PDB file of C-alpha atoms in Angstrom:
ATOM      1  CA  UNK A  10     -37.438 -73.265  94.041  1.00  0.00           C
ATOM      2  CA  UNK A  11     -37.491 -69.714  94.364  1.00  0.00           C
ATOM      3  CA  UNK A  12     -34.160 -67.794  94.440  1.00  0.00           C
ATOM      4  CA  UNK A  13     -33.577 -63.943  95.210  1.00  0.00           C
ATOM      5  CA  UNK A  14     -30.216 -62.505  94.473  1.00  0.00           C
ATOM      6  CA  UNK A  15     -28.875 -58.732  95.192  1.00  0.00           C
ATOM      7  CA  UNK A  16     -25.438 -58.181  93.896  1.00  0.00           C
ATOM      8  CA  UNK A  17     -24.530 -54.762  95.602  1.00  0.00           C
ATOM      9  CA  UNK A  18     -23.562 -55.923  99.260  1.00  0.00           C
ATOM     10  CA  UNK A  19     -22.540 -52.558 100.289  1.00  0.00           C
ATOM     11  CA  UNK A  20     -24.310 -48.944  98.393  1.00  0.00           C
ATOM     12  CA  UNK A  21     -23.263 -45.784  99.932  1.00  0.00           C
ATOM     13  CA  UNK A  22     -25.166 -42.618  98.716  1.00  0.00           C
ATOM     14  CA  UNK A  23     -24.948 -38.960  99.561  1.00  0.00           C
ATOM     15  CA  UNK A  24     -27.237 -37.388 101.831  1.00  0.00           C
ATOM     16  CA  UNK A  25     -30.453 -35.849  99.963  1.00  0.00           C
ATOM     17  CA  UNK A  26     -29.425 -37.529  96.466  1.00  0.00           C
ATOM     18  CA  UNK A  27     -30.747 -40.528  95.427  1.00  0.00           C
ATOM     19  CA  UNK A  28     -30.255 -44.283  95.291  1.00  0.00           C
ATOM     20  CA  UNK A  29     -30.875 -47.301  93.417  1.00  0.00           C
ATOM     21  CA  UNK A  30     -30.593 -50.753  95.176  1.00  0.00           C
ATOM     22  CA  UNK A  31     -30.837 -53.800  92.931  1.00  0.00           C
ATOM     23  CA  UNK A  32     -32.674 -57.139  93.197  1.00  0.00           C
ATOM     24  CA  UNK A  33     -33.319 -59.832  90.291  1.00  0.00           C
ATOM     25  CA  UNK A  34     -35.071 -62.958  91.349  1.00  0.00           C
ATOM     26  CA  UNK A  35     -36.080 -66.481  89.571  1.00  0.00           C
ATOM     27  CA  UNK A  36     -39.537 -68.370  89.634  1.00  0.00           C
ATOM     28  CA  UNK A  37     -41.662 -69.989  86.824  1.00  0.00           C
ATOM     29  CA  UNK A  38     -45.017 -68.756  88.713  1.00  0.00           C
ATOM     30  CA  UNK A  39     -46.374 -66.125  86.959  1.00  0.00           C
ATOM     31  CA  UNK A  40     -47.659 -64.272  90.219  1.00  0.00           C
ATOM     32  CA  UNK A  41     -46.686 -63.727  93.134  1.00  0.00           C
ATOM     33  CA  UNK A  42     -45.691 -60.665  95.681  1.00  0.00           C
ATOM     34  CA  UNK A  43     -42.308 -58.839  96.128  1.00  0.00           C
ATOM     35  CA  UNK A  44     -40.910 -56.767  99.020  1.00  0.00           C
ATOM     36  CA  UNK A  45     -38.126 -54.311 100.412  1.00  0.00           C
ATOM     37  CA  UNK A  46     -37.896 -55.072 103.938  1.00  0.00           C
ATOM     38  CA  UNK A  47     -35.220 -52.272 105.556  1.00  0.00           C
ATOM     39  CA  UNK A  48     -33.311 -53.858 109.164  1.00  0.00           C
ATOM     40  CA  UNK A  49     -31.782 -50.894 111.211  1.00  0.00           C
ATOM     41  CA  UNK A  50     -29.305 -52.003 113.425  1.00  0.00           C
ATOM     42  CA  UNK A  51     -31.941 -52.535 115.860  1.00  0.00           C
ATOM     43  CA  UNK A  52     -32.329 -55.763 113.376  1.00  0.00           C
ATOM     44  CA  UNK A  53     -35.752 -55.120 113.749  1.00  0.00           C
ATOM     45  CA  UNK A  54     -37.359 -56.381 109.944  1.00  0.00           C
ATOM     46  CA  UNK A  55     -39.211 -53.155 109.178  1.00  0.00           C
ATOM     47  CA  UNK A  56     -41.124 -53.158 105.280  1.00  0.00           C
ATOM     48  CA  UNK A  57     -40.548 -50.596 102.781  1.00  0.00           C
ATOM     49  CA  UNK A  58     -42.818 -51.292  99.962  1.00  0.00           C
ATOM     50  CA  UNK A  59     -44.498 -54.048  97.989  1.00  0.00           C
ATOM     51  CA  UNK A  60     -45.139 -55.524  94.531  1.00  0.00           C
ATOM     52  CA  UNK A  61     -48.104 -57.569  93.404  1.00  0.00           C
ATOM     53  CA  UNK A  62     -46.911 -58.856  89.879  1.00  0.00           C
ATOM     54  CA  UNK A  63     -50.039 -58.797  88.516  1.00  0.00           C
ATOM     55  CA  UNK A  64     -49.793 -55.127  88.607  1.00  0.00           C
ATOM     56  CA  UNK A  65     -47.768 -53.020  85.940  1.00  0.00           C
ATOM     57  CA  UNK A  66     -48.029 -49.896  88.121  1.00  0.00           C
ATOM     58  CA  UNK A  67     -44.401 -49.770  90.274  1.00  0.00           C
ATOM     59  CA  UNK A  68     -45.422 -49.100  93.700  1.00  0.00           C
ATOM     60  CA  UNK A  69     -44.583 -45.783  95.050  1.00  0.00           C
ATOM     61  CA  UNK A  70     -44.644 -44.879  99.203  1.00  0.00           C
ATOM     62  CA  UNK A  71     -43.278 -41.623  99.361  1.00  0.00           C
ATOM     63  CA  UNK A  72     -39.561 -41.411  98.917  1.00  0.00           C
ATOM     64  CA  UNK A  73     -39.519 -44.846  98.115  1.00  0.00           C
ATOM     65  CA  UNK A  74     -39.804 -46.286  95.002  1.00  0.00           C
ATOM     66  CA  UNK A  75     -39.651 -49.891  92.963  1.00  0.00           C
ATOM     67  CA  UNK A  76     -38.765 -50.589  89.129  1.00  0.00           C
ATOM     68  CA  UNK A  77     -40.812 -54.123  88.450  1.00  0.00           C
ATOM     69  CA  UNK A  78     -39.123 -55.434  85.319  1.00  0.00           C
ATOM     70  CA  UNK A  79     -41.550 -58.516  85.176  1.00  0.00           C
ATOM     71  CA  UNK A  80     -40.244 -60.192  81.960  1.00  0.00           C
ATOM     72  CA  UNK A  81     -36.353 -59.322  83.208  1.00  0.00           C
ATOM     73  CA  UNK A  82     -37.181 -60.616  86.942  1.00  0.00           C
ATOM     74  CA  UNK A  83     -35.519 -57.592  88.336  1.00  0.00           C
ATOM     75  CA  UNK A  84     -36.624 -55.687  91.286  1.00  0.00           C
ATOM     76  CA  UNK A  85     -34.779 -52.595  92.207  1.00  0.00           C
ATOM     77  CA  UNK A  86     -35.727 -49.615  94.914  1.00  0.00           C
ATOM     78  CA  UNK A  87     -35.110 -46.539  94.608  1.00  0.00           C
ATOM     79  CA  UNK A  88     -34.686 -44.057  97.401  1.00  0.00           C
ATOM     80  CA  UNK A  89     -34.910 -40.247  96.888  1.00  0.00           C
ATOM     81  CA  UNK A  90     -33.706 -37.466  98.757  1.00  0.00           C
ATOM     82  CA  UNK A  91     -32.017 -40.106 101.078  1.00  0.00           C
ATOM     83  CA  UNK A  92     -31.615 -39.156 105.102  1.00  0.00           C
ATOM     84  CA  UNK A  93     -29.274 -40.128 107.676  1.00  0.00           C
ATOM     85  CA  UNK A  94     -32.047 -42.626 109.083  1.00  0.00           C
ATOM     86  CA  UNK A  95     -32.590 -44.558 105.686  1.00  0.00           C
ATOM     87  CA  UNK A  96     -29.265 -46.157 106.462  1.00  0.00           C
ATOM     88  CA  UNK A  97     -29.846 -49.842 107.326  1.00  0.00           C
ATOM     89  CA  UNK A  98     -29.287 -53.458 105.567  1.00  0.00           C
ATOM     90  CA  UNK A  99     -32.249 -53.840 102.818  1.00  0.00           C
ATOM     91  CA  UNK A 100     -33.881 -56.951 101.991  1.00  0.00           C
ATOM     92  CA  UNK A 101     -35.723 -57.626  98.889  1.00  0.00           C
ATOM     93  CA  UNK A 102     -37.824 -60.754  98.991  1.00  0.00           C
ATOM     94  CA  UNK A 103     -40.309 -62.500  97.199  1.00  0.00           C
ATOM     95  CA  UNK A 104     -43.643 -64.332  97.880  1.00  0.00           C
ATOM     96  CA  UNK A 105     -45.858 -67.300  96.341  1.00  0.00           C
ATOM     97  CA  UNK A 106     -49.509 -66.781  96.345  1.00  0.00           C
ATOM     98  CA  UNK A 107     -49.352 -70.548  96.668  1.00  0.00           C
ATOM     99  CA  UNK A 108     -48.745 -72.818  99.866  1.00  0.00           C
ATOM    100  CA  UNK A 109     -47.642 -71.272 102.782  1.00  0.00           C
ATOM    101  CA  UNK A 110     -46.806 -67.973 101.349  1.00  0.00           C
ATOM    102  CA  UNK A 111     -43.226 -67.916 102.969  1.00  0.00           C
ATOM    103  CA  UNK A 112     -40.532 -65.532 102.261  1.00  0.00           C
ATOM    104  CA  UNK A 113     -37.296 -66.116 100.103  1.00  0.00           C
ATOM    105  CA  UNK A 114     -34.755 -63.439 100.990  1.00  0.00           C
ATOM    106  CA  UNK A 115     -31.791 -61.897  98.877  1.00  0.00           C
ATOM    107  CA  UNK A 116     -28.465 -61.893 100.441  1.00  0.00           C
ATOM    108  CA  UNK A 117     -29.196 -57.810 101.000  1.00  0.00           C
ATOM    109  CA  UNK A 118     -27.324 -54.918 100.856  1.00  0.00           C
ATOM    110  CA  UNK A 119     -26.062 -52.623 103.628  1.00  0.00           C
ATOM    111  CA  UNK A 120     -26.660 -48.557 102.538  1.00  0.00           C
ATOM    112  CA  UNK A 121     -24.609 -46.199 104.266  1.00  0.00           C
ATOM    113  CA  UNK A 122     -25.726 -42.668 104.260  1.00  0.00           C
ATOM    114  CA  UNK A 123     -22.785 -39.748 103.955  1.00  0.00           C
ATOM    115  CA  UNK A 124     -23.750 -36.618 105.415  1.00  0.00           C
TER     116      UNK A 124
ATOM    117  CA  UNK B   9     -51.144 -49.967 114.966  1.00  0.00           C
ATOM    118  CA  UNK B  10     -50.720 -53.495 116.233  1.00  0.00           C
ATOM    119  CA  UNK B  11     -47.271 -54.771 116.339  1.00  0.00           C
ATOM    120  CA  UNK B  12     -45.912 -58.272 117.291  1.00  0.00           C
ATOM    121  CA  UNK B  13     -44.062 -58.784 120.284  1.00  0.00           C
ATOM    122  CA  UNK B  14     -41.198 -61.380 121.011  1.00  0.00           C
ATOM    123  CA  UNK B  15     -39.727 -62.413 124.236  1.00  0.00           C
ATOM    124  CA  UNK B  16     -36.966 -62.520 125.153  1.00  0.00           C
ATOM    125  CA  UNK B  17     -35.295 -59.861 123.409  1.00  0.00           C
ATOM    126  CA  UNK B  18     -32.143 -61.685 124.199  1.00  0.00           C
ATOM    127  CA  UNK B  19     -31.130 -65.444 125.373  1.00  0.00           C
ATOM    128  CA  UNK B  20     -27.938 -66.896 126.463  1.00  0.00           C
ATOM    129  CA  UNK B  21     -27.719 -70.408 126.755  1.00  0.00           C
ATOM    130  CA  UNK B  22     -25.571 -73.501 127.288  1.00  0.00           C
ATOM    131  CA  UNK B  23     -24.898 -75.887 124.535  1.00  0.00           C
ATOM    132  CA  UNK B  24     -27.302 -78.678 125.192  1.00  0.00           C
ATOM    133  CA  UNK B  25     -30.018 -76.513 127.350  1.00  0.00           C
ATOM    134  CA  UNK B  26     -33.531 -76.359 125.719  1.00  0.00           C
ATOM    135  CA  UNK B  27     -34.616 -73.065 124.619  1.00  0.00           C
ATOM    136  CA  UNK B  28     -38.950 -71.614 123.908  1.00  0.00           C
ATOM    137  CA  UNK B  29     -39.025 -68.558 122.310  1.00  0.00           C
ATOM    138  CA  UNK B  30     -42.282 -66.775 122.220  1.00  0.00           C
ATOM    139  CA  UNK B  31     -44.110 -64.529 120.528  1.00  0.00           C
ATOM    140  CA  UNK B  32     -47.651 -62.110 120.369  1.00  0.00           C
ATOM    141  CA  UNK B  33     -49.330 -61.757 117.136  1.00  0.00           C
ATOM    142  CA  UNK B  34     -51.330 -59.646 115.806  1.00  0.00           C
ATOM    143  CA  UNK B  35     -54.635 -60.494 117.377  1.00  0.00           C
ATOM    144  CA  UNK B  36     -56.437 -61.274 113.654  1.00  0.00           C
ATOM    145  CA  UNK B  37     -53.944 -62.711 112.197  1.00  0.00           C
ATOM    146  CA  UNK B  38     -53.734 -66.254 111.085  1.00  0.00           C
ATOM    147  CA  UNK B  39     -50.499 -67.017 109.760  1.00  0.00           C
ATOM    148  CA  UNK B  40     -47.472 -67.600 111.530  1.00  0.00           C
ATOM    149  CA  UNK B  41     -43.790 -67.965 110.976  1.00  0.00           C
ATOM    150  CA  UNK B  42     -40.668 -68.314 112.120  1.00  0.00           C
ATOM    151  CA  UNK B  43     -37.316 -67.070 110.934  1.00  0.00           C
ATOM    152  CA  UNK B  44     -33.841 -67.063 111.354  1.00  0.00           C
ATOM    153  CA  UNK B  45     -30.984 -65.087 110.673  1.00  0.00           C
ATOM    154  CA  UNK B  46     -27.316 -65.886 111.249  1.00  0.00           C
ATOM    155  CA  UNK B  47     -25.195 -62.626 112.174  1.00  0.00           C
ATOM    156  CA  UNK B  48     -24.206 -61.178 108.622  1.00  0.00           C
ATOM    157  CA  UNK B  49     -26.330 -63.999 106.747  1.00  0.00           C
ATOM    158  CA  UNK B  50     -30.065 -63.514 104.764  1.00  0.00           C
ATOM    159  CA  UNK B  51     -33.160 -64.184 106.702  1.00  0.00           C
ATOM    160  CA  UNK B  52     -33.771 -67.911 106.273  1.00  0.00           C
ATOM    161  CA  UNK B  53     -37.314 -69.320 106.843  1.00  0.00           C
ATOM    162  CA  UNK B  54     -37.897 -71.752 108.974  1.00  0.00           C
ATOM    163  CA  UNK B  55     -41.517 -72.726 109.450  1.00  0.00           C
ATOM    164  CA  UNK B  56     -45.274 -71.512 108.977  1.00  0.00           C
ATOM    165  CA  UNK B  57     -48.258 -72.427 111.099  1.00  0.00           C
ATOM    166  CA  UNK B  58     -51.725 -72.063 110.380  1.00  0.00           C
ATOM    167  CA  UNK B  59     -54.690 -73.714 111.818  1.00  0.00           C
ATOM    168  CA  UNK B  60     -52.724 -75.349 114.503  1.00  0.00           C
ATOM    169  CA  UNK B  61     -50.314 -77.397 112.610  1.00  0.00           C
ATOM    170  CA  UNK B  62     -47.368 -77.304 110.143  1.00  0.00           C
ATOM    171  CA  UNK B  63     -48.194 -75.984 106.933  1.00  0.00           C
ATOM    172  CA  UNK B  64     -44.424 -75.758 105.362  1.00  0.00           C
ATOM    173  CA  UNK B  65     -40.862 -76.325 107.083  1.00  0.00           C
ATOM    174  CA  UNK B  66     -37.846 -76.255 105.818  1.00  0.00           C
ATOM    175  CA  UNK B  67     -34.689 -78.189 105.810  1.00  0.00           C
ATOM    176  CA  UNK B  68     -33.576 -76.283 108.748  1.00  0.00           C
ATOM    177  CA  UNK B  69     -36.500 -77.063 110.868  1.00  0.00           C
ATOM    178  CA  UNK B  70     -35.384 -80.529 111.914  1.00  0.00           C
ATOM    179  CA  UNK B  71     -36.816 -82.696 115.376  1.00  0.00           C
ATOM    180  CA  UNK B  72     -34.355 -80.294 117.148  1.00  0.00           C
ATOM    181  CA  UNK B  73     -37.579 -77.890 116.484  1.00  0.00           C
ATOM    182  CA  UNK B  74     -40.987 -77.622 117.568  1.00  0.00           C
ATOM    183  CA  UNK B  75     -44.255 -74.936 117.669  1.00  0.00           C
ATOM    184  CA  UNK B  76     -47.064 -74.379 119.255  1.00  0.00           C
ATOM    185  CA  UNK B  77     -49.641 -72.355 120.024  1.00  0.00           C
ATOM    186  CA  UNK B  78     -50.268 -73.408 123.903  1.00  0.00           C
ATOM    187  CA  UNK B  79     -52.709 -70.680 124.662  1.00  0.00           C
ATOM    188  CA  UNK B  80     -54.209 -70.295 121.381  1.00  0.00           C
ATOM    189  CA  UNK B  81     -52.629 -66.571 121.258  1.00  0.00           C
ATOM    190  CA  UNK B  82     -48.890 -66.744 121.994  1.00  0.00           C
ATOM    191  CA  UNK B  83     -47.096 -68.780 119.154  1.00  0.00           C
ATOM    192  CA  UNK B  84     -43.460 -70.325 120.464  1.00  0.00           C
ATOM    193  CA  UNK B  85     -40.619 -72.046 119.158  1.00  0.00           C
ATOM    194  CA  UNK B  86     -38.985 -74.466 121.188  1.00  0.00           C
ATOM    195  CA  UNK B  87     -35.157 -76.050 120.317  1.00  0.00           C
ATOM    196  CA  UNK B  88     -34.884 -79.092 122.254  1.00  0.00           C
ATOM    197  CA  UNK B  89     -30.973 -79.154 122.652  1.00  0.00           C
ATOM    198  CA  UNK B  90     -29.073 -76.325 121.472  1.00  0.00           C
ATOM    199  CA  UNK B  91     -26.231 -76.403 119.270  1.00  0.00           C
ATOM    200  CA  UNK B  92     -23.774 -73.778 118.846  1.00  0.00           C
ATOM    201  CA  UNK B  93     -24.700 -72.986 115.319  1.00  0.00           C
ATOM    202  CA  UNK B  94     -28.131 -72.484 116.322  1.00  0.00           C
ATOM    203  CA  UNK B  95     -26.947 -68.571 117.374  1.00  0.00           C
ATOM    204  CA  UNK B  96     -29.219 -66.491 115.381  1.00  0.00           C
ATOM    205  CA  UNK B  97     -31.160 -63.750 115.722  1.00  0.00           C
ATOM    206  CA  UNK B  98     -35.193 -65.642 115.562  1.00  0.00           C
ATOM    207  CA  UNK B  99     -37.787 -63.659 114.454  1.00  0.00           C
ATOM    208  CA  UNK B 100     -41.801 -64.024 114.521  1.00  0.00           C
ATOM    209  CA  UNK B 101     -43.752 -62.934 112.018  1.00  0.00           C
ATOM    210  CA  UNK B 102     -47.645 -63.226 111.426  1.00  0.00           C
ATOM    211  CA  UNK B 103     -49.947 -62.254 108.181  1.00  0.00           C
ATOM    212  CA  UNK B 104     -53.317 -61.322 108.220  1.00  0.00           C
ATOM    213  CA  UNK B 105     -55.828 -63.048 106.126  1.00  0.00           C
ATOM    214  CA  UNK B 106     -59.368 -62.014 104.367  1.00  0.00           C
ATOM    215  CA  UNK B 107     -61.267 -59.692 102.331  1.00  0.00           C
ATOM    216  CA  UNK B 108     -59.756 -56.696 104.127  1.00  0.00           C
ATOM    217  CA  UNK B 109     -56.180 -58.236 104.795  1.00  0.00           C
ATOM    218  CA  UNK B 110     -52.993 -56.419 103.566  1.00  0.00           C
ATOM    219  CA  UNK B 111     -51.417 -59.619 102.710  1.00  0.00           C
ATOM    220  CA  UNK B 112     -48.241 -58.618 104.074  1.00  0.00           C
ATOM    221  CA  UNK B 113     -46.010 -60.724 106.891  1.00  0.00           C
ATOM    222  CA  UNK B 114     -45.412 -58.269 109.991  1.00  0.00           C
ATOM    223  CA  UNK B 115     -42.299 -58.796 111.699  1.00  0.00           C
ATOM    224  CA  UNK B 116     -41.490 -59.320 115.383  1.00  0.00           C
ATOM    225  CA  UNK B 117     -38.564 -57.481 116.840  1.00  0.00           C
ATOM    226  CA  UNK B 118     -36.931 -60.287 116.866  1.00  0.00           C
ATOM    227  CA  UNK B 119     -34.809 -62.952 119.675  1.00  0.00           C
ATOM    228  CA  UNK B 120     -30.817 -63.034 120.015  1.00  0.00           C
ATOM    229  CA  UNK B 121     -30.277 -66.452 120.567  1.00  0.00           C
ATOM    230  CA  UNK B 122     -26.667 -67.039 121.759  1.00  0.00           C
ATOM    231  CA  UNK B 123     -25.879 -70.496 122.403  1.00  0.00           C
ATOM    232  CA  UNK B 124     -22.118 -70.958 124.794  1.00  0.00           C
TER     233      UNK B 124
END
């Protein structure tokens, strides 16, 4: 089975700098999908970005960015110029392309924002 | 852009009391899951649906739990007798499917389940 583990369970960064939030992860299936989900306290599950590991392109959406270390199984995010509203828990997860495609969660990591 | 709805937002209940939780998907979407989350705990999957039955469940999804799709839109999840550690926050979420899909699992905004 699938495991997903993030070993920072609290990051706090400086408004406007920038931030790195870990994730490694194990599988023996060569593809498959990985996220950063972000849950305000609204606990509302709200995704960041996403992975295909076929791909050797990191994904980018604009302040947001991943490191896909394919051979290392590590997954981090990094967040630049971080604002007061990027504060929230963070989630990475992974994703079979086979069966029913669920979603196997890391323990995440709550980012507090200093202003 | 289409979002997925849950209702209730919140539900108190007594230990014992059957619970449905309920949620809208995304009209075109195919998939559907449920979730769980404990206060201060990872999201845990519970089960996914797809063509009107069970594709995958997991350990946590025991005869306690049932879905359905009784309208062939709404997708609920019902807990026959509620247990105290069944408190979680339950969340919904659907993927879409096909040549133009996005492959990605959209979340509800999820159900406070608080069992007395």
């Amino acid at each position: 089975a699938q495991t997903v583990t993030q070993s920072q369970p609290e990051m706090s960064v400086q408004e406007a700098e920038t931030v790195t939030l870990s994730c490694t992860y194990d599988t023996s299936e060569s593809d498959y999908y990985l996220f950063w989900y972000k849950q305000p306290p609204s606990r509302q599950m709200i995704l960041v970005i996403r992975q295909e590991a076929y791909k050797q392109q990191n994904a980018t959406e604009n302040r947001f960015s991943v490191n896909f270390q394919k051979a290392a199984k590590s997954f981090s995010l990094k967040i630049s110029d971080s604002q007061l509203g990027d504060a929230a828990m963070y989630f990475c997860a992974y994703r079979s392309v086979q069966g029913a495609q669920k979603l196997v969660f890391g323990q995440g990591t709550r980012l507090t924002i200093n202003p | 852009e289409p979002e997925v709805t849950q209702t209730p937002s919140h539900q108190v209940t007594q230990m014992g009391q059957e619970v449905i939780l309920r949620c809208v998907p995304i009209s075109n979407h195919l998939y559907f899951y449920w979730y769980r989350q404990i206060l201060g705990q990872k999201v845990e999957f519970l089960v996914s649906f797809y063509n009107n039955e069970i594709s995958e469940k997991s350990e946590i999804f025991d005869d306690q739990f049932s879905v359905e799709r009784p309208d062939g839109s709404n997708f609920t999840l019902k807990i026959r007798s509620t247990k105290l550690e069944d408190s979680a926050m339950y969340f919904c979420a659907n993927r879409d499917f096909g040549f133009a899909s996005t492959d990605t699992q959209y979340f509800g905004p999820g159900t406070r389940l608080t069992v007395l």
